[in-house]
Amino acid sequence: MKKIVIIGSGGAGKSTLARKLGNILNIEVIHLDRLFWKPNWEGVPKAEQQKIQHKLVTRDTWIIDGNYGGTMDIRLRAADTIIFLDMPRILCMYRVVKRFVTYRNKVRPDMGEGCKERLSWEFLKWLWQYPKTKRPIILEKLKKLEKDKNILILQSIKDVNAFLKSL
């Protein structure tokens, strides 16, 4: 495991797992949210996201966490290991609300500078619909890559802990 992608719903634990893996494997962690949000939640244009990612994936080792579906294929093609955190929707909702309370009026460590934590109905709706709208697309992508990549689908906190313990 030298080039690792971590994907999953908001609140699935991508950034937390990335940090833990980075510490265990001594590999640099790249949080896409930190790169793709400018102050005051101004998004980085997709063309710039693609350029940044093409450059990042040429490195010898990395752990990249984040979804960004429009540019996900860049990371998936370059990775040797893909971890899909396929967590229960209720757990993700709980974690997102908890994160909002914890970081309210602050910038969390894996977020872009000047992007104070926020929570919107639009995001909660996206999160709730994730299992029906985004999950099938990701599973289809992973199925096409399963012969060439090490793919891990972790569906519970217990799965994540067992994976980390196995390292």
JSON list of C-alpha atoms in Angstrom, two decimals:
[
{"chain": "A", "resi": 1, "resn": "MET", "atom": "CA", "xyz": [0.00, 0.00, 0.00]},
{"chain": "A", "resi": 2, "resn": "LYS", "atom": "CA", "xyz": [1.73, 3.09, -1.27]},
{"chain": "A", "resi": 3, "resn": "LYS", "atom": "CA", "xyz": [-0.98, 4.99, -3.14]},
{"chain": "A", "resi": 4, "resn": "ILE", "atom": "CA", "xyz": [-4.21, 4.90, -1.19]},
{"chain": "A", "resi": 5, "resn": "VAL", "atom": "CA", "xyz": [-7.56, 6.48, -1.98]},
{"chain": "A", "resi": 6, "resn": "ILE", "atom": "CA", "xyz": [-10.21, 6.76, 0.75]},
{"chain": "A", "resi": 7, "resn": "ILE", "atom": "CA", "xyz": [-13.76, 7.49, -0.41]},
{"chain": "A", "resi": 8, "resn": "GLY", "atom": "CA", "xyz": [-17.20, 7.40, 1.19]},
{"chain": "A", "resi": 9, "resn": "SER", "atom": "CA", "xyz": [-20.11, 9.47, 2.36]},
{"chain": "A", "resi": 10, "resn": "GLY", "atom": "CA", "xyz": [-19.71, 12.62, 4.40]},
{"chain": "A", "resi": 11, "resn": "GLY", "atom": "CA", "xyz": [-19.28, 11.57, 8.02]},
{"chain": "A", "resi": 12, "resn": "ALA", "atom": "CA", "xyz": [-18.01, 8.10, 7.08]},
{"chain": "A", "resi": 13, "resn": "GLY", "atom": "CA", "xyz": [-14.62, 8.78, 8.68]},
{"chain": "A", "resi": 14, "resn": "LYS", "atom": "CA", "xyz": [-12.42, 9.35, 5.63]},
{"chain": "A", "resi": 15, "resn": "SER", "atom": "CA", "xyz": [-10.19, 12.04, 7.15]},
{"chain": "A", "resi": 16, "resn": "THR", "atom": "CA", "xyz": [-9.84, 10.23, 10.46]},
{"chain": "A", "resi": 17, "resn": "LEU", "atom": "CA", "xyz": [-8.87, 6.97, 8.76]},
{"chain": "A", "resi": 18, "resn": "ALA", "atom": "CA", "xyz": [-6.47, 8.83, 6.46]},
{"chain": "A", "resi": 19, "resn": "ARG", "atom": "CA", "xyz": [-4.66, 10.39, 9.43]},
{"chain": "A", "resi": 20, "resn": "LYS", "atom": "CA", "xyz": [-4.43, 7.06, 11.26]},
{"chain": "A", "resi": 21, "resn": "LEU", "atom": "CA", "xyz": [-3.16, 5.27, 8.14]},
{"chain": "A", "resi": 22, "resn": "GLY", "atom": "CA", "xyz": [-0.68, 8.05, 7.47]},
{"chain": "A", "resi": 23, "resn": "ASN", "atom": "CA", "xyz": [0.76, 7.65, 10.96]},
{"chain": "A", "resi": 24, "resn": "ILE", "atom": "CA", "xyz": [0.94, 3.86, 10.74]},
{"chain": "A", "resi": 25, "resn": "LEU", "atom": "CA", "xyz": [2.42, 3.70, 7.23]},
{"chain": "A", "resi": 26, "resn": "ASN", "atom": "CA", "xyz": [4.41, 6.95, 7.44]},
{"chain": "A", "resi": 27, "resn": "ILE", "atom": "CA", "xyz": [2.80, 8.23, 4.23]},
{"chain": "A", "resi": 28, "resn": "GLU", "atom": "CA", "xyz": [1.75, 11.82, 3.54]},
{"chain": "A", "resi": 29, "resn": "VAL", "atom": "CA", "xyz": [-1.99, 12.45, 3.83]},
{"chain": "A", "resi": 30, "resn": "ILE", "atom": "CA", "xyz": [-3.71, 14.76, 1.38]},
{"chain": "A", "resi": 31, "resn": "HIS", "atom": "CA", "xyz": [-7.19, 16.01, 2.31]},
{"chain": "A", "resi": 32, "resn": "LEU", "atom": "CA", "xyz": [-8.94, 17.12, -0.86]},
{"chain": "A", "resi": 33, "resn": "ASP", "atom": "CA", "xyz": [-11.26, 19.39, 1.12]},
{"chain": "A", "resi": 34, "resn": "ARG", "atom": "CA", "xyz": [-8.20, 21.36, 2.22]},
{"chain": "A", "resi": 35, "resn": "LEU", "atom": "CA", "xyz": [-7.08, 21.80, -1.39]},
{"chain": "A", "resi": 36, "resn": "PHE", "atom": "CA", "xyz": [-10.41, 22.37, -3.09]},
{"chain": "A", "resi": 37, "resn": "TRP", "atom": "CA", "xyz": [-12.06, 24.94, -0.81]},
{"chain": "A", "resi": 38, "resn": "LYS", "atom": "CA", "xyz": [-10.78, 28.51, -0.73]},
{"chain": "A", "resi": 39, "resn": "PRO", "atom": "CA", "xyz": [-11.74, 30.92, 2.09]},
{"chain": "A", "resi": 40, "resn": "ASN", "atom": "CA", "xyz": [-15.45, 31.46, 2.67]},
{"chain": "A", "resi": 41, "resn": "TRP", "atom": "CA", "xyz": [-16.33, 28.18, 0.95]},
{"chain": "A", "resi": 42, "resn": "GLU", "atom": "CA", "xyz": [-15.34, 29.25, -2.54]},
{"chain": "A", "resi": 43, "resn": "GLY", "atom": "CA", "xyz": [-14.86, 26.08, -4.56]},
{"chain": "A", "resi": 44, "resn": "VAL", "atom": "CA", "xyz": [-11.84, 25.48, -6.76]},
{"chain": "A", "resi": 45, "resn": "PRO", "atom": "CA", "xyz": [-12.88, 25.10, -10.43]},
{"chain": "A", "resi": 46, "resn": "LYS", "atom": "CA", "xyz": [-12.98, 21.50, -11.73]},
{"chain": "A", "resi": 47, "resn": "ALA", "atom": "CA", "xyz": [-10.21, 22.14, -14.31]},
{"chain": "A", "resi": 48, "resn": "GLU", "atom": "CA", "xyz": [-7.89, 23.29, -11.50]},
{"chain": "A", "resi": 49, "resn": "GLN", "atom": "CA", "xyz": [-8.91, 20.28, -9.37]},
{"chain": "A", "resi": 50, "resn": "GLN", "atom": "CA", "xyz": [-7.96, 17.97, -12.24]},
{"chain": "A", "resi": 51, "resn": "LYS", "atom": "CA", "xyz": [-4.60, 19.69, -12.74]},
{"chain": "A", "resi": 52, "resn": "ILE", "atom": "CA", "xyz": [-3.79, 19.45, -9.01]},
{"chain": "A", "resi": 53, "resn": "GLN", "atom": "CA", "xyz": [-4.76, 15.79, -8.84]},
{"chain": "A", "resi": 54, "resn": "HIS", "atom": "CA", "xyz": [-2.81, 14.79, -11.95]},
{"chain": "A", "resi": 55, "resn": "LYS", "atom": "CA", "xyz": [0.26, 16.30, -10.26]},
{"chain": "A", "resi": 56, "resn": "LEU", "atom": "CA", "xyz": [-0.45, 14.69, -6.86]},
{"chain": "A", "resi": 57, "resn": "VAL", "atom": "CA", "xyz": [-0.83, 11.16, -8.20]},
{"chain": "A", "resi": 58, "resn": "THR", "atom": "CA", "xyz": [2.64, 11.21, -9.79]},
{"chain": "A", "resi": 59, "resn": "ARG", "atom": "CA", "xyz": [4.21, 11.11, -6.33]},
{"chain": "A", "resi": 60, "resn": "ASP", "atom": "CA", "xyz": [5.66, 7.80, -5.13]},
{"chain": "A", "resi": 61, "resn": "THR", "atom": "CA", "xyz": [3.41, 7.53, -2.09]},
{"chain": "A", "resi": 62, "resn": "TRP", "atom": "CA", "xyz": [0.23, 9.20, -0.87]},
{"chain": "A", "resi": 63, "resn": "ILE", "atom": "CA", "xyz": [-3.03, 8.81, 0.96]},
{"chain": "A", "resi": 64, "resn": "ILE", "atom": "CA", "xyz": [-5.79, 10.94, -0.54]},
{"chain": "A", "resi": 65, "resn": "ASP", "atom": "CA", "xyz": [-9.14, 11.30, 1.17]},
{"chain": "A", "resi": 66, "resn": "GLY", "atom": "CA", "xyz": [-12.21, 12.81, -0.40]},
{"chain": "A", "resi": 67, "resn": "ASN", "atom": "CA", "xyz": [-14.87, 12.11, -2.97]},
{"chain": "A", "resi": 68, "resn": "TYR", "atom": "CA", "xyz": [-15.09, 14.81, -5.66]},
{"chain": "A", "resi": 69, "resn": "GLY", "atom": "CA", "xyz": [-16.85, 12.47, -8.09]},
{"chain": "A", "resi": 70, "resn": "GLY", "atom": "CA", "xyz": [-16.00, 14.54, -11.15]},
{"chain": "A", "resi": 71, "resn": "THR", "atom": "CA", "xyz": [-12.28, 13.89, -10.63]},
{"chain": "A", "resi": 72, "resn": "MET", "atom": "CA", "xyz": [-12.39, 10.59, -8.72]},
{"chain": "A", "resi": 73, "resn": "ASP", "atom": "CA", "xyz": [-11.24, 8.50, -11.70]},
{"chain": "A", "resi": 74, "resn": "ILE", "atom": "CA", "xyz": [-7.85, 10.27, -11.70]},
{"chain": "A", "resi": 75, "resn": "ARG", "atom": "CA", "xyz": [-7.18, 8.97, -8.19]},
{"chain": "A", "resi": 76, "resn": "LEU", "atom": "CA", "xyz": [-8.74, 5.56, -8.69]},
{"chain": "A", "resi": 77, "resn": "ARG", "atom": "CA", "xyz": [-6.60, 4.83, -11.77]},
{"chain": "A", "resi": 78, "resn": "ALA", "atom": "CA", "xyz": [-3.39, 5.87, -10.00]},
{"chain": "A", "resi": 79, "resn": "ALA", "atom": "CA", "xyz": [-4.07, 4.12, -6.67]},
{"chain": "A", "resi": 80, "resn": "ASP", "atom": "CA", "xyz": [-2.87, 0.67, -5.71]},
{"chain": "A", "resi": 81, "resn": "THR", "atom": "CA", "xyz": [-5.37, 0.53, -2.82]},
{"chain": "A", "resi": 82, "resn": "ILE", "atom": "CA", "xyz": [-8.91, 1.90, -2.67]},
{"chain": "A", "resi": 83, "resn": "ILE", "atom": "CA", "xyz": [-10.80, 2.02, 0.61]},
{"chain": "A", "resi": 84, "resn": "PHE", "atom": "CA", "xyz": [-14.53, 2.63, 0.41]},
{"chain": "A", "resi": 85, "resn": "LEU", "atom": "CA", "xyz": [-16.04, 3.51, 3.77]},
{"chain": "A", "resi": 86, "resn": "ASP", "atom": "CA", "xyz": [-19.56, 2.20, 3.19]},
{"chain": "A", "resi": 87, "resn": "MET", "atom": "CA", "xyz": [-20.90, 3.21, 6.58]},
{"chain": "A", "resi": 88, "resn": "PRO", "atom": "CA", "xyz": [-24.53, 3.20, 7.74]},
{"chain": "A", "resi": 89, "resn": "ARG", "atom": "CA", "xyz": [-26.36, 6.39, 6.86]},
{"chain": "A", "resi": 90, "resn": "ILE", "atom": "CA", "xyz": [-27.44, 7.01, 10.48]},
{"chain": "A", "resi": 91, "resn": "LEU", "atom": "CA", "xyz": [-23.83, 6.83, 11.69]},
{"chain": "A", "resi": 92, "resn": "CYS", "atom": "CA", "xyz": [-22.76, 9.32, 9.00]},
{"chain": "A", "resi": 93, "resn": "MET", "atom": "CA", "xyz": [-25.60, 11.70, 9.89]},
{"chain": "A", "resi": 94, "resn": "TYR", "atom": "CA", "xyz": [-24.68, 11.51, 13.59]},
{"chain": "A", "resi": 95, "resn": "ARG", "atom": "CA", "xyz": [-21.00, 12.18, 12.86]},
{"chain": "A", "resi": 96, "resn": "VAL", "atom": "CA", "xyz": [-21.75, 15.16, 10.62]},
{"chain": "A", "resi": 97, "resn": "VAL", "atom": "CA", "xyz": [-23.93, 16.76, 13.28]},
{"chain": "A", "resi": 98, "resn": "LYS", "atom": "CA", "xyz": [-21.33, 15.99, 15.96]},
{"chain": "A", "resi": 99, "resn": "ARG", "atom": "CA", "xyz": [-18.61, 17.50, 13.75]},
{"chain": "A", "resi": 100, "resn": "PHE", "atom": "CA", "xyz": [-20.70, 20.64, 13.31]},
{"chain": "A", "resi": 101, "resn": "VAL", "atom": "CA", "xyz": [-21.14, 21.02, 17.07]},
{"chain": "A", "resi": 102, "resn": "THR", "atom": "CA", "xyz": [-17.46, 20.32, 17.74]},
{"chain": "A", "resi": 103, "resn": "TYR", "atom": "CA", "xyz": [-16.10, 22.73, 15.14]},
{"chain": "A", "resi": 104, "resn": "ARG", "atom": "CA", "xyz": [-18.83, 25.36, 15.04]},
{"chain": "A", "resi": 105, "resn": "ASN", "atom": "CA", "xyz": [-17.29, 28.73, 14.10]},
{"chain": "A", "resi": 106, "resn": "LYS", "atom": "CA", "xyz": [-13.90, 27.02, 13.63]},
{"chain": "A", "resi": 107, "resn": "VAL", "atom": "CA", "xyz": [-12.03, 25.51, 10.71]},
{"chain": "A", "resi": 108, "resn": "ARG", "atom": "CA", "xyz": [-11.54, 21.79, 11.18]},
{"chain": "A", "resi": 109, "resn": "PRO", "atom": "CA", "xyz": [-8.03, 20.38, 10.57]},
{"chain": "A", "resi": 110, "resn": "ASP", "atom": "CA", "xyz": [-8.84, 18.74, 7.22]},
{"chain": "A", "resi": 111, "resn": "MET", "atom": "CA", "xyz": [-10.70, 21.71, 5.70]},
{"chain": "A", "resi": 112, "resn": "GLY", "atom": "CA", "xyz": [-9.52, 24.63, 3.61]},
{"chain": "A", "resi": 113, "resn": "GLU", "atom": "CA", "xyz": [-8.33, 27.81, 5.33]},
{"chain": "A", "resi": 114, "resn": "GLY", "atom": "CA", "xyz": [-11.13, 30.24, 6.08]},
{"chain": "A", "resi": 115, "resn": "CYS", "atom": "CA", "xyz": [-13.90, 27.62, 5.80]},
{"chain": "A", "resi": 116, "resn": "LYS", "atom": "CA", "xyz": [-15.58, 27.61, 9.19]},
{"chain": "A", "resi": 117, "resn": "GLU", "atom": "CA", "xyz": [-17.63, 24.50, 9.85]},
{"chain": "A", "resi": 118, "resn": "ARG", "atom": "CA", "xyz": [-21.17, 24.72, 8.56]},
{"chain": "A", "resi": 119, "resn": "LEU", "atom": "CA", "xyz": [-24.20, 22.51, 8.18]},
{"chain": "A", "resi": 120, "resn": "SER", "atom": "CA", "xyz": [-27.02, 22.92, 5.69]},
{"chain": "A", "resi": 121, "resn": "TRP", "atom": "CA", "xyz": [-30.23, 21.11, 4.86]},
{"chain": "A", "resi": 122, "resn": "GLU", "atom": "CA", "xyz": [-28.88, 20.67, 1.35]},
{"chain": "A", "resi": 123, "resn": "PHE", "atom": "CA", "xyz": [-25.84, 18.77, 2.66]},
{"chain": "A", "resi": 124, "resn": "LEU", "atom": "CA", "xyz": [-27.97, 16.68, 5.04]},
{"chain": "A", "resi": 125, "resn": "LYS", "atom": "CA", "xyz": [-30.26, 15.80, 2.13]},
{"chain": "A", "resi": 126, "resn": "TRP", "atom": "CA", "xyz": [-27.25, 14.81, -0.01]},
{"chain": "A", "resi": 127, "resn": "LEU", "atom": "CA", "xyz": [-25.94, 12.71, 2.88]},
{"chain": "A", "resi": 128, "resn": "TRP", "atom": "CA", "xyz": [-29.30, 10.97, 3.41]},
{"chain": "A", "resi": 129, "resn": "GLN", "atom": "CA", "xyz": [-29.62, 10.18, -0.30]},
{"chain": "A", "resi": 130, "resn": "TYR", "atom": "CA", "xyz": [-25.98, 9.04, -0.68]},
{"chain": "A", "resi": 131, "resn": "PRO", "atom": "CA", "xyz": [-26.75, 5.29, -0.35]},
{"chain": "A", "resi": 132, "resn": "LYS", "atom": "CA", "xyz": [-29.20, 5.47, -3.26]},
{"chain": "A", "resi": 133, "resn": "THR", "atom": "CA", "xyz": [-27.55, 8.12, -5.45]},
{"chain": "A", "resi": 134, "resn": "LYS", "atom": "CA", "xyz": [-23.76, 7.90, -5.03]},
{"chain": "A", "resi": 135, "resn": "ARG", "atom": "CA", "xyz": [-23.10, 4.45, -3.55]},
{"chain": "A", "resi": 136, "resn": "PRO", "atom": "CA", "xyz": [-24.23, 2.46, -6.64]},
{"chain": "A", "resi": 137, "resn": "ILE", "atom": "CA", "xyz": [-21.98, 4.56, -8.89]},
{"chain": "A", "resi": 138, "resn": "ILE", "atom": "CA", "xyz": [-18.98, 3.96, -6.62]},
{"chain": "A", "resi": 139, "resn": "LEU", "atom": "CA", "xyz": [-19.65, 0.22, -6.36]},
{"chain": "A", "resi": 140, "resn": "GLU", "atom": "CA", "xyz": [-19.83, 0.01, -10.17]},
{"chain": "A", "resi": 141, "resn": "LYS", "atom": "CA", "xyz": [-16.49, 1.84, -10.48]},
{"chain": "A", "resi": 142, "resn": "LEU", "atom": "CA", "xyz": [-14.92, -0.49, -7.92]},
{"chain": "A", "resi": 143, "resn": "LYS", "atom": "CA", "xyz": [-16.24, -3.58, -9.67]},
{"chain": "A", "resi": 144, "resn": "LYS", "atom": "CA", "xyz": [-14.47, -2.50, -12.87]},
{"chain": "A", "resi": 145, "resn": "LEU", "atom": "CA", "xyz": [-11.20, -2.05, -10.95]},
{"chain": "A", "resi": 146, "resn": "GLU", "atom": "CA", "xyz": [-11.26, -5.11, -8.70]},
{"chain": "A", "resi": 147, "resn": "LYS", "atom": "CA", "xyz": [-8.83, -7.17, -10.83]},
{"chain": "A", "resi": 148, "resn": "ASP", "atom": "CA", "xyz": [-6.14, -4.50, -10.82]},
{"chain": "A", "resi": 149, "resn": "LYS", "atom": "CA", "xyz": [-6.50, -2.84, -7.42]},
{"chain": "A", "resi": 150, "resn": "ASN", "atom": "CA", "xyz": [-6.57, -3.80, -3.77]},
{"chain": "A", "resi": 151, "resn": "ILE", "atom": "CA", "xyz": [-10.12, -2.78, -2.85]},
{"chain": "A", "resi": 152, "resn": "LEU", "atom": "CA", "xyz": [-11.39, -2.72, 0.71]},
{"chain": "A", "resi": 153, "resn": "ILE", "atom": "CA", "xyz": [-15.04, -2.03, 1.50]},
{"chain": "A", "resi": 154, "resn": "LEU", "atom": "CA", "xyz": [-15.37, -1.30, 5.20]},
{"chain": "A", "resi": 155, "resn": "GLN", "atom": "CA", "xyz": [-18.97, -1.22, 6.45]},
{"chain": "A", "resi": 156, "resn": "SER", "atom": "CA", "xyz": [-18.65, -0.62, 10.18]},
{"chain": "A", "resi": 157, "resn": "ILE", "atom": "CA", "xyz": [-16.46, 0.87, 12.88]},
{"chain": "A", "resi": 158, "resn": "LYS", "atom": "CA", "xyz": [-15.53, -2.72, 13.76]},
{"chain": "A", "resi": 159, "resn": "ASP", "atom": "CA", "xyz": [-14.30, -3.30, 10.17]},
{"chain": "A", "resi": 160, "resn": "VAL", "atom": "CA", "xyz": [-12.18, -0.13, 10.29]},
{"chain": "A", "resi": 161, "resn": "ASN", "atom": "CA", "xyz": [-10.66, -1.06, 13.64]},
{"chain": "A", "resi": 162, "resn": "ALA", "atom": "CA", "xyz": [-9.90, -4.62, 12.46]},
{"chain": "A", "resi": 163, "resn": "PHE", "atom": "CA", "xyz": [-8.25, -3.25, 9.31]},
{"chain": "A", "resi": 164, "resn": "LEU", "atom": "CA", "xyz": [-6.08, -0.83, 11.28]},
{"chain": "A", "resi": 165, "resn": "LYS", "atom": "CA", "xyz": [-5.16, -3.56, 13.76]},
{"chain": "A", "resi": 166, "resn": "SER", "atom": "CA", "xyz": [-4.12, -5.85, 10.88]},
{"chain": "A", "resi": 167, "resn": "LEU", "atom": "CA", "xyz": [-1.48, -3.34, 9.86]}
]
